[in-house]
PDB file of C-alpha atoms in Angstrom:
ATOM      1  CA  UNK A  29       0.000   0.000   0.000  1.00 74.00           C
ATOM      2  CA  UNK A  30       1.287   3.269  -1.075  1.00 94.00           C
ATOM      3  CA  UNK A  31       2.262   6.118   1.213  1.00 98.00           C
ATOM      4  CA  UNK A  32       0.865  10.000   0.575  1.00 98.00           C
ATOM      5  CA  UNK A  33       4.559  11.601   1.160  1.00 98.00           C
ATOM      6  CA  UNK A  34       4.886  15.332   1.379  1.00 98.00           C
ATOM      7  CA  UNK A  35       7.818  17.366   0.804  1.00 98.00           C
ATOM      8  CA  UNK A  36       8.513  20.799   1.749  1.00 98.00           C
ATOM      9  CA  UNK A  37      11.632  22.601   0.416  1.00 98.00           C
ATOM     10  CA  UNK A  38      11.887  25.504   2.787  1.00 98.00           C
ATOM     11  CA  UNK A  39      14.978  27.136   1.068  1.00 97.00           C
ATOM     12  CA  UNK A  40      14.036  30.218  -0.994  1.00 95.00           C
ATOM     13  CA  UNK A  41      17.190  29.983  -3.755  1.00 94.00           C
ATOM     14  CA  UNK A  42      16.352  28.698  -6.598  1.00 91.00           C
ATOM     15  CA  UNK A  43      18.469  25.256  -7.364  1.00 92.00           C
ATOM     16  CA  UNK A  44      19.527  25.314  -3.664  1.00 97.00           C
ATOM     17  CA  UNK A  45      21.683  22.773  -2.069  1.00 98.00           C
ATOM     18  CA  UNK A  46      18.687  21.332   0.167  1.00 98.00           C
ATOM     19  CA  UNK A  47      16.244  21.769  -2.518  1.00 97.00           C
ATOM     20  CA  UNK A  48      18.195  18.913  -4.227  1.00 98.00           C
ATOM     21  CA  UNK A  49      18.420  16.708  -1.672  1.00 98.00           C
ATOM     22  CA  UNK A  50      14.594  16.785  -1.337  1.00 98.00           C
ATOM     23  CA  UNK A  51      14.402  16.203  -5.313  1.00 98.00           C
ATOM     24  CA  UNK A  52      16.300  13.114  -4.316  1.00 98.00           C
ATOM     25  CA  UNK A  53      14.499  11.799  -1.783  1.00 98.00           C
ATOM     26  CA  UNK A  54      11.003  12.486  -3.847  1.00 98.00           C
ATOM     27  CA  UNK A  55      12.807  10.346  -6.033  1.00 98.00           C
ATOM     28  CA  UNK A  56      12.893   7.929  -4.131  1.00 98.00           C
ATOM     29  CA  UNK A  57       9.714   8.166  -2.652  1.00 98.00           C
ATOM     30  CA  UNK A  58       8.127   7.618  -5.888  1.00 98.00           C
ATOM     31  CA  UNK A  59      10.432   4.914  -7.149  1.00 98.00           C
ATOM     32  CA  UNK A  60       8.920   2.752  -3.717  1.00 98.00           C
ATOM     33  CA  UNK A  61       5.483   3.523  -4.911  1.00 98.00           C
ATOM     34  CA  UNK A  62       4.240   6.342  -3.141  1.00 98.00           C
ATOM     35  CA  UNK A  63       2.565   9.283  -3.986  1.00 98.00           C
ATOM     36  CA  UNK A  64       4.547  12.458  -3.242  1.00 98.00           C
ATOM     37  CA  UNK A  65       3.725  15.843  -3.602  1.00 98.00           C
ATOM     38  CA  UNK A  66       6.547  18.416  -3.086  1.00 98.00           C
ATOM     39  CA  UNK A  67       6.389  21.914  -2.391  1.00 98.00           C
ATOM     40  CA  UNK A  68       8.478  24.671  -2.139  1.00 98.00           C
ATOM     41  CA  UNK A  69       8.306  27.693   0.334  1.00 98.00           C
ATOM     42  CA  UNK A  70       9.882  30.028  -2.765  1.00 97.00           C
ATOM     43  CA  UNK A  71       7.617  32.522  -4.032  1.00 96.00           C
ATOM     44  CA  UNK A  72       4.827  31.589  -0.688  1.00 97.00           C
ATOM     45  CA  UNK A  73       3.319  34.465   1.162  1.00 96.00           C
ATOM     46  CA  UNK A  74       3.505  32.896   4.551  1.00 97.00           C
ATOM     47  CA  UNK A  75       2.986  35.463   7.624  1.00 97.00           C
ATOM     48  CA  UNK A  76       4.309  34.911  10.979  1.00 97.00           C
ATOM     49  CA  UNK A  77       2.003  33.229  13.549  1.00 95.00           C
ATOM     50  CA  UNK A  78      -0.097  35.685  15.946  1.00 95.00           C
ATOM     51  CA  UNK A  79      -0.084  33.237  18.429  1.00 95.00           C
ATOM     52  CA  UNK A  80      -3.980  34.027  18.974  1.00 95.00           C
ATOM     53  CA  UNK A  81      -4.906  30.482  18.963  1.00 94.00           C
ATOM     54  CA  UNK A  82      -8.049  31.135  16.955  1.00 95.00           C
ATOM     55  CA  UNK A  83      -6.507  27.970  15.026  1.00 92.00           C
ATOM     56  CA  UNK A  84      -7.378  25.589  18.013  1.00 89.00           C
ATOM     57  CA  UNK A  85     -11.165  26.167  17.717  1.00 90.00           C
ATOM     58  CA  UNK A  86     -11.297  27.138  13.678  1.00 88.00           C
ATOM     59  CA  UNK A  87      -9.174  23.934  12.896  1.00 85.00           C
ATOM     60  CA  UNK A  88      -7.386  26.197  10.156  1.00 88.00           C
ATOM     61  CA  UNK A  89      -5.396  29.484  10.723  1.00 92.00           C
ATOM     62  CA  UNK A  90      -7.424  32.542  11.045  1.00 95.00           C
ATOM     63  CA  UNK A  91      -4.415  34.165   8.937  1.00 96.00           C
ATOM     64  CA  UNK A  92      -5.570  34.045   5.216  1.00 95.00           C
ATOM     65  CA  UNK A  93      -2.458  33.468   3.205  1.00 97.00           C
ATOM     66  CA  UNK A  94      -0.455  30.568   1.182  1.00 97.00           C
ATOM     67  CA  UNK A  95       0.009  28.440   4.361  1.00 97.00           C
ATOM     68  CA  UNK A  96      -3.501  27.253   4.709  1.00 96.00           C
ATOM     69  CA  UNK A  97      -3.355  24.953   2.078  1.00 97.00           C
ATOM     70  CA  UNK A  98      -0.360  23.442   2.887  1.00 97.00           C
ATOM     71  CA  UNK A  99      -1.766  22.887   6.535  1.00 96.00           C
ATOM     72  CA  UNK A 100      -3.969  20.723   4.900  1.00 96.00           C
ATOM     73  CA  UNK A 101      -1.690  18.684   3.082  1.00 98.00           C
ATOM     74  CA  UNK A 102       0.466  18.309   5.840  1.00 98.00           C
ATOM     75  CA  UNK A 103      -2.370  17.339   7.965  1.00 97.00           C
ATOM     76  CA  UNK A 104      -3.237  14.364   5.025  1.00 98.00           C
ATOM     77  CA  UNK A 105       0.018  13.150   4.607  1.00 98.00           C
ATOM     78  CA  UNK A 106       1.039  10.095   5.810  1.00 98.00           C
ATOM     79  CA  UNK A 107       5.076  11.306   5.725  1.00 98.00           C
ATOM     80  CA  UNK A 108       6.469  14.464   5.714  1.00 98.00           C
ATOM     81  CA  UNK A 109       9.744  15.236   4.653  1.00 98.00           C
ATOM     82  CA  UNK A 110      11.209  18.814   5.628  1.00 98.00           C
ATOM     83  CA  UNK A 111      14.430  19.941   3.851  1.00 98.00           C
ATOM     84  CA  UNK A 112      15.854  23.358   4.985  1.00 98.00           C
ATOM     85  CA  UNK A 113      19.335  24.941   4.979  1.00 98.00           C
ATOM     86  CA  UNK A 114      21.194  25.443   8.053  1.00 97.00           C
ATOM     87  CA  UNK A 115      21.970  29.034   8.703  1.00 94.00           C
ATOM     88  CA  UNK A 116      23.890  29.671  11.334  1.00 95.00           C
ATOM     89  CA  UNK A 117      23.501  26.446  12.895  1.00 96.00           C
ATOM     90  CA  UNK A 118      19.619  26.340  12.859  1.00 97.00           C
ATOM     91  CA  UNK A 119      16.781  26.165  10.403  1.00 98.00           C
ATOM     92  CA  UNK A 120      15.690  28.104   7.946  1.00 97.00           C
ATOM     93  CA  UNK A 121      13.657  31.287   9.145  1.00 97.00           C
ATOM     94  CA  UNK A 122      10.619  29.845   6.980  1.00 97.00           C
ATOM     95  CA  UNK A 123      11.076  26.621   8.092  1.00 98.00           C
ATOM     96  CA  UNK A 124      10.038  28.092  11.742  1.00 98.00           C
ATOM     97  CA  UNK A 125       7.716  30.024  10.561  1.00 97.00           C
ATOM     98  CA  UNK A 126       6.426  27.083   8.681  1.00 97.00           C
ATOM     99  CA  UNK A 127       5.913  24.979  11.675  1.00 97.00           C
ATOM    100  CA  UNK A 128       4.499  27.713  14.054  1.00 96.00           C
ATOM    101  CA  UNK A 129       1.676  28.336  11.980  1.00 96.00           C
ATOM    102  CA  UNK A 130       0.880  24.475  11.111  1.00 96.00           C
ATOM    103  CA  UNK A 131      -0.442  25.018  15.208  1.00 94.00           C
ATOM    104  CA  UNK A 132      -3.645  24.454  13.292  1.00 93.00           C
ATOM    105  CA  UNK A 133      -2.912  20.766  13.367  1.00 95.00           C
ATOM    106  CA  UNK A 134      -2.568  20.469  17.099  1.00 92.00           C
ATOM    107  CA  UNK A 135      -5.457  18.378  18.522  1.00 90.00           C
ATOM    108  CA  UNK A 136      -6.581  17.426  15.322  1.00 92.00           C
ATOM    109  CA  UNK A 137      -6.532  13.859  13.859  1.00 94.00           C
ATOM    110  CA  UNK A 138      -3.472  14.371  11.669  1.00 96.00           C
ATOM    111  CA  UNK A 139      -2.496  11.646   9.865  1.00 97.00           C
ATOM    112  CA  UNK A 140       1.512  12.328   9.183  1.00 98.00           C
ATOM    113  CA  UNK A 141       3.679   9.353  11.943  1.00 98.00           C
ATOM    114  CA  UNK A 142       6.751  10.001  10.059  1.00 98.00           C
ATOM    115  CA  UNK A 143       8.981  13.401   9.651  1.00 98.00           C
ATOM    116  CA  UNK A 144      12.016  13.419   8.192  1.00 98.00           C
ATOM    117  CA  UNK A 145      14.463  15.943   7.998  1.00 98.00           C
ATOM    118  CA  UNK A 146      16.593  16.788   4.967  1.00 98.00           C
ATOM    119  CA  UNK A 147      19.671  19.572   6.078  1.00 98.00           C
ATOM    120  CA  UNK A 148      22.152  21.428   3.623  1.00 98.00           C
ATOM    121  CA  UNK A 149      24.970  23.795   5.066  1.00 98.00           C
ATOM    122  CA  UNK A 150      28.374  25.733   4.408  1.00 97.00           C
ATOM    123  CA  UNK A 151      29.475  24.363   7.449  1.00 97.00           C
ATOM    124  CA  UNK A 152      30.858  20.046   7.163  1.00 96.00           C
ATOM    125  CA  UNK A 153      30.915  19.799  11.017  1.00 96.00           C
ATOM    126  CA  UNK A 154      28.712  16.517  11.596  1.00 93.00           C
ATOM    127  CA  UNK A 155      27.307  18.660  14.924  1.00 97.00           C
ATOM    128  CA  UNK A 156      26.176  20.931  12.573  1.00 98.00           C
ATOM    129  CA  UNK A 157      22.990  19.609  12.026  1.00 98.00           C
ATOM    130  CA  UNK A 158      21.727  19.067  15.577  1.00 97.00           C
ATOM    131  CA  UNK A 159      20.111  22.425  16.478  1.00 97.00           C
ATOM    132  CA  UNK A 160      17.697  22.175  13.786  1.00 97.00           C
ATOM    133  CA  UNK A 161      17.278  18.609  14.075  1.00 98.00           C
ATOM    134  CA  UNK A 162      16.196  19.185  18.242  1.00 97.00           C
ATOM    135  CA  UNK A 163      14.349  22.314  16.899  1.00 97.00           C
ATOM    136  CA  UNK A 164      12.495  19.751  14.878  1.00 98.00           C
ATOM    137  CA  UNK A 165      11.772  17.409  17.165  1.00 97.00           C
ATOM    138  CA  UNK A 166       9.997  19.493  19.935  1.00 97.00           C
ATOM    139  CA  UNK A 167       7.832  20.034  17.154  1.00 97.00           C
ATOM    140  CA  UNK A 168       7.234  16.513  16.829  1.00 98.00           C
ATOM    141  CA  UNK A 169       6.929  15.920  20.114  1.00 97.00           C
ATOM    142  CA  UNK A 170       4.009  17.704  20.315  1.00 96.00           C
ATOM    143  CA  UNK A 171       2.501  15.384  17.676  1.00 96.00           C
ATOM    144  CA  UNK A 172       2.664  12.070  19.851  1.00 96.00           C
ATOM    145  CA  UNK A 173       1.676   9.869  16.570  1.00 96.00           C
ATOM    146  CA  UNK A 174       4.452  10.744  15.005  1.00 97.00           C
ATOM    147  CA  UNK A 175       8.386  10.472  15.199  1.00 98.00           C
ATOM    148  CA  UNK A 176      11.527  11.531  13.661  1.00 98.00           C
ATOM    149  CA  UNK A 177      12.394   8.610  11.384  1.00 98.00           C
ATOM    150  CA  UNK A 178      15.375   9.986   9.906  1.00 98.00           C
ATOM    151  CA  UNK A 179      17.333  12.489   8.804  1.00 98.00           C
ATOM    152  CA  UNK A 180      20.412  13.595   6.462  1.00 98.00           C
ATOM    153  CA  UNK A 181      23.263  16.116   6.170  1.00 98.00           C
ATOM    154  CA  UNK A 182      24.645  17.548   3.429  1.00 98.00           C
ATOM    155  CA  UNK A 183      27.816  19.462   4.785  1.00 98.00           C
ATOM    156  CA  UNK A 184      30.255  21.484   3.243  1.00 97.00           C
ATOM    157  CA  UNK A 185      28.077  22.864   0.476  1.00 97.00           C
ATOM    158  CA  UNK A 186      27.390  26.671  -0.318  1.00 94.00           C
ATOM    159  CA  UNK A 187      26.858  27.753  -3.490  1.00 94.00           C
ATOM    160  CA  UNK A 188      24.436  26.633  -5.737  1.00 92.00           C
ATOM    161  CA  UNK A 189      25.453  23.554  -7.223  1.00 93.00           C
ATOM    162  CA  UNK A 190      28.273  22.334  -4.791  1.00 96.00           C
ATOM    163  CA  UNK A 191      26.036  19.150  -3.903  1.00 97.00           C
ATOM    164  CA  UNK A 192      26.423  17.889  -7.086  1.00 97.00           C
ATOM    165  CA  UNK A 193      28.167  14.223  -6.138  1.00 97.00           C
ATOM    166  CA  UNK A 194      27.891  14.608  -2.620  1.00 98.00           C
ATOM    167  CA  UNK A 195      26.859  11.575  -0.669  1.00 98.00           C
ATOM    168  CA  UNK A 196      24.099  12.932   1.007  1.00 98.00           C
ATOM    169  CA  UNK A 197      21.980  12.669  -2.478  1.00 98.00           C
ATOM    170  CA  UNK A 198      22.146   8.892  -2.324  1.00 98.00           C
ATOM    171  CA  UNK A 199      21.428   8.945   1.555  1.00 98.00           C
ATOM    172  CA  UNK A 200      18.213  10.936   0.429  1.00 98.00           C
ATOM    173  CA  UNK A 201      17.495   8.809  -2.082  1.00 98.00           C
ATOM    174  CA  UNK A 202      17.850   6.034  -0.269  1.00 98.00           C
ATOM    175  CA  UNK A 203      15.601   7.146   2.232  1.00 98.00           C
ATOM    176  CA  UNK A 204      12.743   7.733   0.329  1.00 98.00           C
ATOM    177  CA  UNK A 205      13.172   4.616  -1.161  1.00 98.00           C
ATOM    178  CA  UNK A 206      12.322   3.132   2.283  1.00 98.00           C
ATOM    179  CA  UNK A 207       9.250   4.572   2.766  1.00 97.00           C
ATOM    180  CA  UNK A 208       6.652   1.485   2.635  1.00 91.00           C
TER     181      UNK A 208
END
């Protein structure tokens, strides 16, 4: 039985370094069978969370803007991958912003169990990572159906391009590949 995968490129360059490491895993997502939708946080109109809470009782964010569709999605997905570059250590800004306002799934019957985490920086540190991994993870832990099931690093890539023949692709890849 197929999988309904989302993937969510948070990076706002065009051809970015994490961007390709979710085109790999999507790969090979869809080479195990599943369906996978990606999408990419480029070009979004996504405001910062109010922190009103008018989400908890409207089910949806009261903020009208690109994010509430991709509540939804993330609240019918079965997987959801997150790929994000690591600036300075952490993720992306719209990655944050990205999972503050998906508050609207809180106490709803969300369907996602496993998040992955796809990470691109400068930096080739293997601690480099782990901020934005833990920053991940308290969300998840709010989300008691669901767990980290893996992530991967692509360090020591800046400019566009630089992953090209990195390892880290066929770690993706191979990850998505494993999704059953």
């Amino acid at each position: 039985m197929s999988k309904k995968v989302l993937v969510i490129s948070t990076s706002l360059r065009p051809k970015s370094n994490s961007e390709a490491l979710a085109d790999e895993f999507v790969r090979g997502a869809e080479e195990a069978g599943n369906a996978v939708e990606k999408i990419s946080l480029r070009g979004k109109a996504i405001a910062f969370c109010k922190g009103c809470m008018a989400c908890h009782t409207l089910r949806t964010c009261a903020i009208k803007d690109d994010m509430i569709p991709i509540i939804q999605q993330m609240h019918d997905a079965d997987v959801i991958a997150f790929a994000t570059p690591i600036y300075y250590y952490e993720m992306s800004g719209q990655m944050k912003t990205l999972i503050d306002r998906a508050n609207a799934l809180y106490g709803s019957d969300y369907h996602f169990r496993d998040i992955y985490m796809l990470t691109a920086a400068a930096e080739d540190e293997p601690f480099v990572p782990e901020r934005a991994v833990n920053g991940l993870g308290g969300w998840i832990d709010c989300y008691p159906k669901s767990r980290l099931a893996g992530s991967v690093f692509a360090g020591g890539v800046n400019d566009m391009g630089d992953i090209a023949g990195h390892k880290a692709l066929g770690e993706a890849y191979e990850m998505g590949t494993s999704i059953k």
